[in-house]
Coordinates of C-alpha atoms and ligand atoms in Angstrom, one line a residue:
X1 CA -15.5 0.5 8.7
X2 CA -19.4 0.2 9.1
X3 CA -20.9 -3.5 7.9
X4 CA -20.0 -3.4 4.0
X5 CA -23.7 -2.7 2.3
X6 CA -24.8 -5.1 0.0
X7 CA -26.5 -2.1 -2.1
X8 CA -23.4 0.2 -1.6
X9 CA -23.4 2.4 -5.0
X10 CA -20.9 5.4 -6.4
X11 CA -23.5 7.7 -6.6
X12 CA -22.5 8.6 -2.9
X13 CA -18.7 8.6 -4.1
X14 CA -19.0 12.6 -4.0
X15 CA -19.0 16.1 -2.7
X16 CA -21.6 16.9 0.2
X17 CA -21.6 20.4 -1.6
X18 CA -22.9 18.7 -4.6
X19 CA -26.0 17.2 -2.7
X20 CA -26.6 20.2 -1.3
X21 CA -26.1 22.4 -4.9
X22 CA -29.0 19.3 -6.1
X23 CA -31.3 20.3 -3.2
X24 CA -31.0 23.9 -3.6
X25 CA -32.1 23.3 -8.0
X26 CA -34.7 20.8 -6.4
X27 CA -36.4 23.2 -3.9
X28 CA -36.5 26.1 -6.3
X29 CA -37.7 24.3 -9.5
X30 CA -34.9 24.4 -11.4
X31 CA -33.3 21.3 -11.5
X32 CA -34.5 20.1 -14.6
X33 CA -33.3 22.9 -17.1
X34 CA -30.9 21.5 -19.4
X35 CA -27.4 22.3 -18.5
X36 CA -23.7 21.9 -20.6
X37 CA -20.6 21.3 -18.5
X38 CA -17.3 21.0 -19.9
X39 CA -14.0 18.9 -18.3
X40 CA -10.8 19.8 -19.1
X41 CA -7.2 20.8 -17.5
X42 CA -5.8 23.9 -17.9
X43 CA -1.8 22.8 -17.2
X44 CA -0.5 19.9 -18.9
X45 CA 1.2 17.2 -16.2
X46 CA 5.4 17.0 -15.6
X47 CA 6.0 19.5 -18.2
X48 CA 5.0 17.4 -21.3
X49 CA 3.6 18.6 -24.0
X50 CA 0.3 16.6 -24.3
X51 CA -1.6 14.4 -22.4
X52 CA -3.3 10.8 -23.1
X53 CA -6.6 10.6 -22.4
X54 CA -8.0 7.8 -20.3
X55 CA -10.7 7.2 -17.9
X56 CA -14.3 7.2 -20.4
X57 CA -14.8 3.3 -20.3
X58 CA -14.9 3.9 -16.3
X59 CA -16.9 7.1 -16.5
X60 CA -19.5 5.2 -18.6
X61 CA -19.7 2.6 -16.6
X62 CA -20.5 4.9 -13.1
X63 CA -23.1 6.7 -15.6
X64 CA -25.1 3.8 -16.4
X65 CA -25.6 2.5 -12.9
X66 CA -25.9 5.8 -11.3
X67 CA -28.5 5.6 -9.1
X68 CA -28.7 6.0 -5.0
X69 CA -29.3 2.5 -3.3
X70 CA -31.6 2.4 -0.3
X71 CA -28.5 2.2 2.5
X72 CA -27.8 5.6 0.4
X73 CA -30.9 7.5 0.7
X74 CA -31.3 5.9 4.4
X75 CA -27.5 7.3 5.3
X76 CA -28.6 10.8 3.6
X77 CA -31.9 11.0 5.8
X78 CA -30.6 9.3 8.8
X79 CA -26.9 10.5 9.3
X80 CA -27.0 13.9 7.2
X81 CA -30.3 15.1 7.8
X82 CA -31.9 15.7 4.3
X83 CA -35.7 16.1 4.2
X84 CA -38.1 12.7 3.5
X85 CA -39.4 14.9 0.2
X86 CA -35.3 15.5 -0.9
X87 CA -34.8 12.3 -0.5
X88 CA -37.7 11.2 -2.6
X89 CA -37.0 12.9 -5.1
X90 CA -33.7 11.4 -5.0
X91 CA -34.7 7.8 -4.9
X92 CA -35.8 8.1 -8.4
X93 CA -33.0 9.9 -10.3
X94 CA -30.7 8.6 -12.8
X95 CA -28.0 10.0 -15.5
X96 CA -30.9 10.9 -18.4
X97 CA -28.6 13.1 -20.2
X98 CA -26.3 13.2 -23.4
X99 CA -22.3 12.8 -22.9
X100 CA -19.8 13.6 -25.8
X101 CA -16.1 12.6 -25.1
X102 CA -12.6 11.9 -26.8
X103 CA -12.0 8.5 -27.0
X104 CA -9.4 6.7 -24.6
X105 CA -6.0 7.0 -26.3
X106 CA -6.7 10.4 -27.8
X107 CA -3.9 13.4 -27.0
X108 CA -5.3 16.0 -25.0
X109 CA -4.0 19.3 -24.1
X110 CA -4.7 22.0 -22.0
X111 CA -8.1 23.8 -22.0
X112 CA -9.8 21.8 -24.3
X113 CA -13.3 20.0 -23.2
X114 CA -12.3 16.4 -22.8
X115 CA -15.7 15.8 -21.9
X116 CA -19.3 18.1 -22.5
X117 CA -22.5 17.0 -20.3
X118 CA -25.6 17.7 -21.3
X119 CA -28.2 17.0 -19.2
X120 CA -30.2 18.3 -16.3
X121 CA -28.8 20.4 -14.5
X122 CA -29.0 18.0 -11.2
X123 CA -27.7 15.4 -12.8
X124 CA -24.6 17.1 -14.8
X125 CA -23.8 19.0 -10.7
X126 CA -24.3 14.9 -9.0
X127 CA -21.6 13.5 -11.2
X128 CA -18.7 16.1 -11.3
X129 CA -16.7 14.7 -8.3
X130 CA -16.8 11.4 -9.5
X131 CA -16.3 12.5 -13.4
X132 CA -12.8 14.4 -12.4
X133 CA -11.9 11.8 -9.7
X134 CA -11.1 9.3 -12.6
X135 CA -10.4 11.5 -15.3
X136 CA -7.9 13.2 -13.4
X137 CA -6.0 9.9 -12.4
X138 CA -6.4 7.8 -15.1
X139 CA -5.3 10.6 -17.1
X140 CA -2.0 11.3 -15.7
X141 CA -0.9 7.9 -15.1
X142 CA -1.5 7.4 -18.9
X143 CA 0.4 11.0 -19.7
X144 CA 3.3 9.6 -17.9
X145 CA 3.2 6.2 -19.2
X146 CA 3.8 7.8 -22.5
X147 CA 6.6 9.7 -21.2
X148 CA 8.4 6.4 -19.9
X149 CA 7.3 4.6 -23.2
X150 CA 8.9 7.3 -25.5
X151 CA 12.3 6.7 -23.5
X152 CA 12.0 2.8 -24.3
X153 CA 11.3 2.8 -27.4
X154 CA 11.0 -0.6 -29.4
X155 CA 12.1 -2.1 -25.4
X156 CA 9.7 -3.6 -23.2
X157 CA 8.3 -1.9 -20.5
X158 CA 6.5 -3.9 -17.5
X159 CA 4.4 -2.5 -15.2
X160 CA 5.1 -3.3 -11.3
X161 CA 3.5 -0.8 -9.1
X162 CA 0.9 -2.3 -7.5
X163 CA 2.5 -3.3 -4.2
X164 CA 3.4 0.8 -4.1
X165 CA -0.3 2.3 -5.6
X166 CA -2.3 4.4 -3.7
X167 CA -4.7 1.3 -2.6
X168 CA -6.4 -1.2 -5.0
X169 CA -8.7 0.6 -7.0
X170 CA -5.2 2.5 -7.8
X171 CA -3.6 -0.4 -8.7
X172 CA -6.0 -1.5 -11.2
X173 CA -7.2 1.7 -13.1
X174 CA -3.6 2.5 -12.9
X175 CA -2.6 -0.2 -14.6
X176 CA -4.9 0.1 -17.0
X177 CA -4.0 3.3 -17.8
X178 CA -0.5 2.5 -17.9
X179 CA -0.9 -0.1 -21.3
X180 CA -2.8 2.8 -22.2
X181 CA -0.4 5.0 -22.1
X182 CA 2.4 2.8 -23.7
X183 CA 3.3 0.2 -21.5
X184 CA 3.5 -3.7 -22.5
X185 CA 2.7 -5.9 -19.8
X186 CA 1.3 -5.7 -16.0
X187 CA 2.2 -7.4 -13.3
X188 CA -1.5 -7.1 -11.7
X189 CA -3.0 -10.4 -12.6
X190 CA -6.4 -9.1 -11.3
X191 CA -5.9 -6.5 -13.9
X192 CA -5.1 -8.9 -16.7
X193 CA -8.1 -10.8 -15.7
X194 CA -10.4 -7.9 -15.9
X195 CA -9.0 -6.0 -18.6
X196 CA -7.5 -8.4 -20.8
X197 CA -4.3 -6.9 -20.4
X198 CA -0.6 -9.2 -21.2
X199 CA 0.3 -10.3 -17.7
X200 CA 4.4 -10.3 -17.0
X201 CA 6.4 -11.1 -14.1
X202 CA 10.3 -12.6 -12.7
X203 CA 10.3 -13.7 -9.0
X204 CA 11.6 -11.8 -5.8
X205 CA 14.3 -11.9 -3.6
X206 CA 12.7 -14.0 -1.1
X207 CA 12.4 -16.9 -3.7
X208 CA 16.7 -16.7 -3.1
X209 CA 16.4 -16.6 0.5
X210 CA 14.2 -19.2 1.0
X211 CA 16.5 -21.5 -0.9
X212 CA 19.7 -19.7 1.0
X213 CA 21.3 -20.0 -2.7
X214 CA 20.9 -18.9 -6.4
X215 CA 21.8 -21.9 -7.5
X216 CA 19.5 -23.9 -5.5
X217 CA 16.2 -21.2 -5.7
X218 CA 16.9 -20.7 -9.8
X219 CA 16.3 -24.5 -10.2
X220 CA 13.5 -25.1 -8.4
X221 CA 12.3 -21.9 -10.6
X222 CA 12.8 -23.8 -13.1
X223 CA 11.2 -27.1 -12.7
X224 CA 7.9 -25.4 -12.3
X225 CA 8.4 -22.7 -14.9
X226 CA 9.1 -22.8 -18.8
X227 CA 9.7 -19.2 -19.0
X228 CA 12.9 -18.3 -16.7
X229 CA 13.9 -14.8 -15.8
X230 CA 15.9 -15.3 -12.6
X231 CA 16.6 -12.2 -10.3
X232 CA 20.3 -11.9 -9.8
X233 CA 20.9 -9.1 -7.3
X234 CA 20.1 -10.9 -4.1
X235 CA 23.8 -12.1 -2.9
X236 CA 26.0 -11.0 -5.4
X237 CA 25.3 -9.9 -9.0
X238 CA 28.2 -10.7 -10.6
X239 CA 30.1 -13.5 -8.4
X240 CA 27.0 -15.3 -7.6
X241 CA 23.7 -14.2 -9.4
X242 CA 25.0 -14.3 -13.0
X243 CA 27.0 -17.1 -12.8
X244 CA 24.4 -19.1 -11.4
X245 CA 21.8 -17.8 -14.1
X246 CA 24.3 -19.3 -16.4
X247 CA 25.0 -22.3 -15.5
X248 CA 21.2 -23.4 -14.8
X249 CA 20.2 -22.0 -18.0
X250 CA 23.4 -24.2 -19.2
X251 CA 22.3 -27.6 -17.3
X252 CA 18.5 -27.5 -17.9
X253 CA 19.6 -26.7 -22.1
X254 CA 16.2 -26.6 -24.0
X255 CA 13.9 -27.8 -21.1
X256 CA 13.3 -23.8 -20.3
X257 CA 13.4 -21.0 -21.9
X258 CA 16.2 -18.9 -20.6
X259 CA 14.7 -15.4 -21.2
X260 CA 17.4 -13.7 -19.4
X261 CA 18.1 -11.8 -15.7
X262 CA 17.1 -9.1 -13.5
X263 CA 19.2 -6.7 -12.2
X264 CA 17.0 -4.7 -8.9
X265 CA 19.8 -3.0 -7.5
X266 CA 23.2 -1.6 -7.3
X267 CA 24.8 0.4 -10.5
X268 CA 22.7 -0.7 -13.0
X269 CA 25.1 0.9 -16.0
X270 CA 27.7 -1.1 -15.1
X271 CA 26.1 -4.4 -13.5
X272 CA 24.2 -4.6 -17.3
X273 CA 27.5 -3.9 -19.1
X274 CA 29.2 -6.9 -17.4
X275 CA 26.1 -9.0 -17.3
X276 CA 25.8 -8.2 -20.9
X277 CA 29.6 -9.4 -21.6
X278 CA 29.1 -12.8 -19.3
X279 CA 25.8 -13.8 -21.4
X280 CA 27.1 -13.1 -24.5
X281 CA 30.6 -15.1 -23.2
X282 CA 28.6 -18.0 -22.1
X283 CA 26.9 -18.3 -25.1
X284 CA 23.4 -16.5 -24.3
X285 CA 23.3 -13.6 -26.6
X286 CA 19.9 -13.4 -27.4
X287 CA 19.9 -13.5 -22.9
X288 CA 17.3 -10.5 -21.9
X289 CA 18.8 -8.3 -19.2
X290 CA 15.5 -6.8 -17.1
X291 CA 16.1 -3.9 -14.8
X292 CA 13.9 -2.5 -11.7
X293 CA 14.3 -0.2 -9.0
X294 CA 13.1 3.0 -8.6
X295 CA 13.0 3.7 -12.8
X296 CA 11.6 6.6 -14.0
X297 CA 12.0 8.0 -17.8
X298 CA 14.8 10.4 -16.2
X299 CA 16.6 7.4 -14.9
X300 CA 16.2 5.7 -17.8
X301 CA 17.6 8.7 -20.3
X302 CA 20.6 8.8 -17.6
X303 CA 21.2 5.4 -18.2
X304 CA 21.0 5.1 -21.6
X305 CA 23.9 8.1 -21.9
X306 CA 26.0 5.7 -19.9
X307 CA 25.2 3.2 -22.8
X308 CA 23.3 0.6 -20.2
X309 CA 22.5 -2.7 -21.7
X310 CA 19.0 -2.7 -21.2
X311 CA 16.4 -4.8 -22.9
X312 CA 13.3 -4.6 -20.7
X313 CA 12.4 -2.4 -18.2
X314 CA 10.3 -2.7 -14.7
X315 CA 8.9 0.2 -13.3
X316 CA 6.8 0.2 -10.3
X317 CA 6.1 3.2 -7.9
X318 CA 6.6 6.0 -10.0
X319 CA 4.4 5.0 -12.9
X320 CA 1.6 4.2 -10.2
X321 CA 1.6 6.8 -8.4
X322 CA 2.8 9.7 -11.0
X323 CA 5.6 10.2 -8.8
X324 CA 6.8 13.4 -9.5
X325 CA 3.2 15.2 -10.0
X326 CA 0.8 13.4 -7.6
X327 CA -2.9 15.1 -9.6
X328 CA -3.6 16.4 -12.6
X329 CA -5.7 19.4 -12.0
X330 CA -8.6 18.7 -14.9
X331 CA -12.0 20.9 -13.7
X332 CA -15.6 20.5 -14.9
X333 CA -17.0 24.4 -15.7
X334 CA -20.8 25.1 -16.6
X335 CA -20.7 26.7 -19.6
X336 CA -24.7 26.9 -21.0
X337 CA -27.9 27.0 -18.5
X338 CA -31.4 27.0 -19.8
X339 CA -33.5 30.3 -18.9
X340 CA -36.8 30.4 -17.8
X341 CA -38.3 30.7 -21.0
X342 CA -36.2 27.3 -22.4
X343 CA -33.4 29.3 -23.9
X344 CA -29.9 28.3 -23.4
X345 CA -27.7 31.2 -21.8
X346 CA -24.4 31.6 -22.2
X347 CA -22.4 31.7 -18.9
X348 CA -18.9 32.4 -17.7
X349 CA -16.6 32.4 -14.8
X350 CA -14.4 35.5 -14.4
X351 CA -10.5 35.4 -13.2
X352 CA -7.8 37.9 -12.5
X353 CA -5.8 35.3 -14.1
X354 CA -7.0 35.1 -17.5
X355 CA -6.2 31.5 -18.3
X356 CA -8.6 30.7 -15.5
X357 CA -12.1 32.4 -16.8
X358 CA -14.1 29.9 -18.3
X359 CA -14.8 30.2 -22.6
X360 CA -18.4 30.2 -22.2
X361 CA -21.1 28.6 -24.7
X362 CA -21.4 25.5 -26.3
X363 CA -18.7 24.3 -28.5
X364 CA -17.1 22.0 -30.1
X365 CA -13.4 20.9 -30.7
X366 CA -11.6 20.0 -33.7
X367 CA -8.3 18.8 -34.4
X368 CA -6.7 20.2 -37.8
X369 CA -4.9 18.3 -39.6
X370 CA -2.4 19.3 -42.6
X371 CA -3.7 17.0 -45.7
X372 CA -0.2 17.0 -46.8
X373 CA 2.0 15.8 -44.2
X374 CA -0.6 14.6 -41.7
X375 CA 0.6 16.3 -38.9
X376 CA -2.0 18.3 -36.5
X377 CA -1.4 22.0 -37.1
X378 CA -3.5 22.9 -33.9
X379 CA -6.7 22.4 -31.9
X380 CA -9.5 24.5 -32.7
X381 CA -12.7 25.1 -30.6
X382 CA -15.1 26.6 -32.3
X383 CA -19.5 27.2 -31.4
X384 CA -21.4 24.1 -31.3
X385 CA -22.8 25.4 -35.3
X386 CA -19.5 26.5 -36.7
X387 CA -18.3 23.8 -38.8
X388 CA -14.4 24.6 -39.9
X389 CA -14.4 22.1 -43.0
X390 CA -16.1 24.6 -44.8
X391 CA -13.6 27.1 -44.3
X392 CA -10.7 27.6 -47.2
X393 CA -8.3 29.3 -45.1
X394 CA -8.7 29.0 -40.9
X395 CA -7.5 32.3 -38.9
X396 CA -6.3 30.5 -35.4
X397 CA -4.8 32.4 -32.8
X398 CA -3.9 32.3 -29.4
X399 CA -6.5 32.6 -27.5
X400 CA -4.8 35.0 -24.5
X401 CA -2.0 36.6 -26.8
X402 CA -4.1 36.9 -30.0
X403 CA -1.8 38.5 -31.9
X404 CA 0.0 35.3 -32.2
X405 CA -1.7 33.6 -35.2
X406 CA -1.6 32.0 -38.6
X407 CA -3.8 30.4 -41.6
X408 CA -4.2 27.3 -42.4
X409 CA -5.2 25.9 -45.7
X410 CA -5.5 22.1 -47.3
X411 CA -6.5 21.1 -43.4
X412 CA -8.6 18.0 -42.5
X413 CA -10.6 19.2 -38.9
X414 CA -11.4 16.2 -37.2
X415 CA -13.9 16.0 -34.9
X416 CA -12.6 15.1 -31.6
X417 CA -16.0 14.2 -29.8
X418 CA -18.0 10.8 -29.9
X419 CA -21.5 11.1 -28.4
X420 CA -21.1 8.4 -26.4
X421 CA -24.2 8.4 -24.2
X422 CA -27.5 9.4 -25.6
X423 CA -30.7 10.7 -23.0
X424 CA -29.2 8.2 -20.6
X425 CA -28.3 5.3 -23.1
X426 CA -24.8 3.9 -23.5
X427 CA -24.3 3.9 -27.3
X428 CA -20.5 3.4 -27.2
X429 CA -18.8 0.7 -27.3
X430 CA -15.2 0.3 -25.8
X431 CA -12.8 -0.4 -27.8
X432 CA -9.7 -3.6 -26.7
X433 CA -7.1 -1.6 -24.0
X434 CA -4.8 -2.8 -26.6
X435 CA -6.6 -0.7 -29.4
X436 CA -6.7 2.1 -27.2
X437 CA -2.9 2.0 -26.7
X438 CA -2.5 1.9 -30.7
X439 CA -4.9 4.5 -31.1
X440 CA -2.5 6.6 -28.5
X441 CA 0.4 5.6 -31.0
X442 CA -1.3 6.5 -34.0
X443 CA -2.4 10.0 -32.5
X444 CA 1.5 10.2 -31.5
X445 CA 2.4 9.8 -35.4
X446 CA 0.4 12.7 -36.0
X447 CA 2.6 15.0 -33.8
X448 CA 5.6 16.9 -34.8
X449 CA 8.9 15.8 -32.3
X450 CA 8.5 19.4 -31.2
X451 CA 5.4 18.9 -29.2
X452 CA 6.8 15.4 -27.9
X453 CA 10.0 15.9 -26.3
X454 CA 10.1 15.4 -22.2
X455 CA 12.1 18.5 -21.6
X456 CA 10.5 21.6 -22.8
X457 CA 8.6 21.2 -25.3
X458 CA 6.6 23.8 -27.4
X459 CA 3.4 24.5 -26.6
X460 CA 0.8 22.8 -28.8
X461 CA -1.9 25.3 -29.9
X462 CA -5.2 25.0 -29.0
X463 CA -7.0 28.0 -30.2
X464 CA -10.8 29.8 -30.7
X465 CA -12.6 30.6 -33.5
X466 CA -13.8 33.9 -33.6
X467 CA -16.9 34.0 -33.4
X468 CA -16.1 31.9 -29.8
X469 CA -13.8 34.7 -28.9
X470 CA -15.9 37.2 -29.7
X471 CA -18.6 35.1 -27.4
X472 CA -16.6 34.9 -24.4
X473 CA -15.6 38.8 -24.9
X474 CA -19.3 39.6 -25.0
X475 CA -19.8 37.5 -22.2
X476 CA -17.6 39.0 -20.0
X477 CA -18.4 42.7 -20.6
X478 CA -22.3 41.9 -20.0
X479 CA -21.0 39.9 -16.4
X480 CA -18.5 43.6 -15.7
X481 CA -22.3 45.7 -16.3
X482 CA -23.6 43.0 -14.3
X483 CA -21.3 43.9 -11.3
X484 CA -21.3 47.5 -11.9
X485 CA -25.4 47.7 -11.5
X486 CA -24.6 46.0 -8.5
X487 CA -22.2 48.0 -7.2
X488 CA -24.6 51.2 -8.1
X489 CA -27.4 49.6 -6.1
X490 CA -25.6 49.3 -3.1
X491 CA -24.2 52.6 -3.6
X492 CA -27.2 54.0 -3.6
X493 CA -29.1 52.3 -1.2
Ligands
LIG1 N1 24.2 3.9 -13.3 C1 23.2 4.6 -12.7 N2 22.9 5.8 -13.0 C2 21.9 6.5 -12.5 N3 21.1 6.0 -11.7 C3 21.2 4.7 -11.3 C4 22.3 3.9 -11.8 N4 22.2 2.7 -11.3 C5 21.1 2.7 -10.5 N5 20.5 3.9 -10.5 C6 19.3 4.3 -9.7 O1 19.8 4.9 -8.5 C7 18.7 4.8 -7.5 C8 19.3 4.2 -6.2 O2 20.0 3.1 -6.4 P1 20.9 2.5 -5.3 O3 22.0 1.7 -5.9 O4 21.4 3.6 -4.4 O5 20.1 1.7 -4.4 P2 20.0 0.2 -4.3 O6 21.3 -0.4 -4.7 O7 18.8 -0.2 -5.0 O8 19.7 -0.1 -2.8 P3 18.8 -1.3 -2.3 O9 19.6 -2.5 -2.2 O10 18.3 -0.7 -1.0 O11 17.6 -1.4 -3.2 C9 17.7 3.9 -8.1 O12 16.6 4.7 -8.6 C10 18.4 3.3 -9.3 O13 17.5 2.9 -10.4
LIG2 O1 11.2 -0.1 -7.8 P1 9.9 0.0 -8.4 O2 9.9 0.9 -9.7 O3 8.8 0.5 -7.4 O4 9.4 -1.4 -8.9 C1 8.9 -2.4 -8.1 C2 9.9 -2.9 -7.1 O5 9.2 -3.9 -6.4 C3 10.1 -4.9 -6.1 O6 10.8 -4.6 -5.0 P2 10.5 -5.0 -3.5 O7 11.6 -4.5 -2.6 O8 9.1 -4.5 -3.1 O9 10.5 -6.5 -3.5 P3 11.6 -7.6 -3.9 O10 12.7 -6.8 -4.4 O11 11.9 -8.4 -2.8 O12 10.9 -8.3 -5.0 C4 10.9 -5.0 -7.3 O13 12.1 -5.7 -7.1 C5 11.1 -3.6 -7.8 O14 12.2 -3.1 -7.3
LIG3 O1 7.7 -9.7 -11.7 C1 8.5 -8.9 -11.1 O2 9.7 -9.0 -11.3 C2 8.0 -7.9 -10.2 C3 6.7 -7.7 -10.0 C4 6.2 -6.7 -9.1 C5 7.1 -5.9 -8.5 N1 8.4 -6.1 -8.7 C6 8.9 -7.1 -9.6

């Protein structure tokens, strides 16, 4: 790696093809008409039926300070080969615009705007790559968080993956995410530091070894250490480890706190079970048994059929690095681009596969809420001046198969957007990760079992007005005459 730069800045932490996009608007003038992009994911991660949102407090963060340092611009001219005017120009740009967003903790689903920029067009094309970098991970490692934490329960659930992230930056916006998402404690201490987060740990096997006995490494544990949870697996669980655990806790009475033992290997069902039964036996009932290795919420369903005594769980590599679906595919569309006479235009992208072509316009999303059970009926995303509290009785339907539909009366829509940054100005203020993880619960509350299950769940709706509908329609027969003029010209050139 080249000398670390003491101005080194994000704003280079993106897409060559987005510096070249911003040259391209530059050169021909148009770089300042305002523009609206959306972000949102079209597929909801590991087959669950909603995501948590995390990732603004970040995003806000990289918008303030956006801005290219002088080792930037100098790299850009030097080493890419922009143009001395380009790079001017560039010297001077910051994030100007207006951001909306869902807060961190909210339930997301697919093809909803998570996010709407408005701003100049430049500006809203510069910060894509770095907007879906930590939307998309922070995202999913707070979706399957959720997953783990609905598994648990009223246990605790630690987070360990640090040593097994995908490098540091991983480690701590994973973490992060993770409370978000549902989890209790960390075992990143930088993380607690920085986020505030609870801060959780046992020791390691090498603490054993080094010692060459249970007995031995457990005591010198604790001398040093009120709070006792001694790892059991590293000999033999239930001749050795156990035992040991036991009789320690028994010598040192009420100079520690005995919390309990963790189990790291082996068949967890029935090392628990006996552990369980040699606790209680040796009068340690209220004894915590912690298990690790490899957990997942599938493991964890598996062993509670086999009626495991678990009380707190450790999970490491496949929280971290959202084993079993390594990216959440979220995607940032323009939707709205100023003409030349300062009119926003509608615009769209067109698929073959119709869950891929963009809804076109700007809009708004609302959740809607029954007044009598509190439950969310549906997402609805309507045009930026539709307001569905007015309505009695709301048509939604699916937005692809719109014959499936209903009405919903006595609602509450809830507006799921917070400007948060206004012509370049933070004016949000994070809430505590801890509130963010409540606020996950509370949005949780709000959603019928149906929706929340791990394994197949029904698809949440998320539908459009019609008036939007009847946008995007209109929108795409004016792109097909578009295409067919085209087509004609050629034809009859
Ligand atoms: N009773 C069980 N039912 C289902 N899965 C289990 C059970 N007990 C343990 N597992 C899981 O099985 C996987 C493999 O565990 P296994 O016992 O083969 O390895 P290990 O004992 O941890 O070996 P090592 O000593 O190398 O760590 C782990 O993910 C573990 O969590
Ligand atoms: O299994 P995970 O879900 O990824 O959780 C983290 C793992 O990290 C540690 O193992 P490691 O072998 O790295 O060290 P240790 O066992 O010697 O502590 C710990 O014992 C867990 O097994
Ligand atoms: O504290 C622990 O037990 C721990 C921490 C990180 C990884 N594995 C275990």
């Amino acid at each position: 790696m080249k000398s670390i730069y003491s101005d080194d800045s994000l704003a280079l932490h993106t897409d060559l093809y987005q510096i070249n996009m911003a040259e391209t608007y530059w050169a021909d003038g148009i770089h300042n008409r305002k523009a609206i992009f959306e972000l949102y994911f079209r597929k909801l991660p590991f087959g669950n039926g909603y995501a948590v949102f995390a990732g603004l407090e970040r995003m806000l963060e990289y918008l303030r300070n956006f801005k290219f340092s002088e080792s930037d611009l100098a790299y850009l001219q030097q080493e890419v080969g922009y143009k001395e005017d380009f790079i001017n120009y560039l010297r001077d740009i910051r994030f100007t615009g207006d951001m909306y967003s869902m807060l961190e903790g909210e339930l997301v689903f697919g093809n909803e705007p998570i996010v709407r920029i408005e701003a100049p067009l430049v500006e809203a094309q510069l910060i894509e790559t770095a907007l879906l970098n930590i939307v998309n991970y922070q995202t999913l490692i707070a979706t399957k968080a959720s997953r783990i934490k609905h598994v648990a329960g009223e246990e605790t659930v630690m987070e360990f993956g640090t040593r097994r992230a995908q490098e540091m930056d991983a480690a701590i916006w994973g973490t992060r995410a993770a409370i978000i998402g549902g989890f209790d404690s960390t075992s990143n201490v930088r993380a607690g530091k920085l986020f505030d987060l609870p801060v959780a740990g046992t020791h390691a096997h090498s603490l054993v070894q080094s010692y060459r006995s249970d007995y031995e490494a457990f005591h010198a544990y604790a001398r040093r250490h009120k709070d006792c949870v001694f790892l059991v697996d590293t000999y033999d669980t239930l001749k050795s480890g156990v035992p040991m655990a036991i009789k320690v806790a028994k010598e040192l009475g009420d100079k520690i706190n005995f919390i309990g033992v963790r189990l790291d290997s082996g068949d967890i069902a029935f090392l628990s079970k006996e552990a369980r039964r040699m606790l209680d036996e040796a009068g340690f009932p209220e004894a915590k048994i912690v298990v690790s290795n490899d957990l997942d919420e599938y493991t964890m369903l598996n062993l509670r059929a086999q009626n495991a005594r678990v009380d707190l769980w450790g999970i490491g590599t496949k929280i971290i690095t959202a084993y079993d679906q390594p990216a959440l595919g979220a995607v940032y569309k323009i939707v709205s681009i100023e003409d030349e006479n300062g009119v926003m235009q509608d615009t769209i992208k067109i698929s073959a596969n119709a869950e891929k072509v963009t809804t076109p316009g700007h809009k708004k999303v609302y959740r809607i809420i029954d007044r009598e059970n509190g439950k969310a009926e549906g997402d609805y995303i309507c045009m930026h001046d539709e307001d569905p509290s007015s309505e009695e009785r709301l048509k939604m339907f699916h937005p692809v198969h719109t014959f499936i539909s209903k009405f919903v009366t006595n609602f509450e829509a809830k507006n799921l957007h917070e400007k948060v940054i206004a012509n370049g100005e933070v004016v949000y203020e994070s809430p505590t990760v801890e509130e963010m993880k409540q606020y996950a619960f509370a949005n949780l509350d709000q959603l019928w079992d149906e929706y929340k299950r791990s394994l197949n769940p029904e698809a949440y709706p998320v539908d459009l007005s019609q008036k939007c509908w009847d946008n995007k329609m209109r929108n795409i027969e004016e792109v097909k005459e578009m295409v067919q003029r085209t087509v004609d010209e050629i034809e009859g050139a």
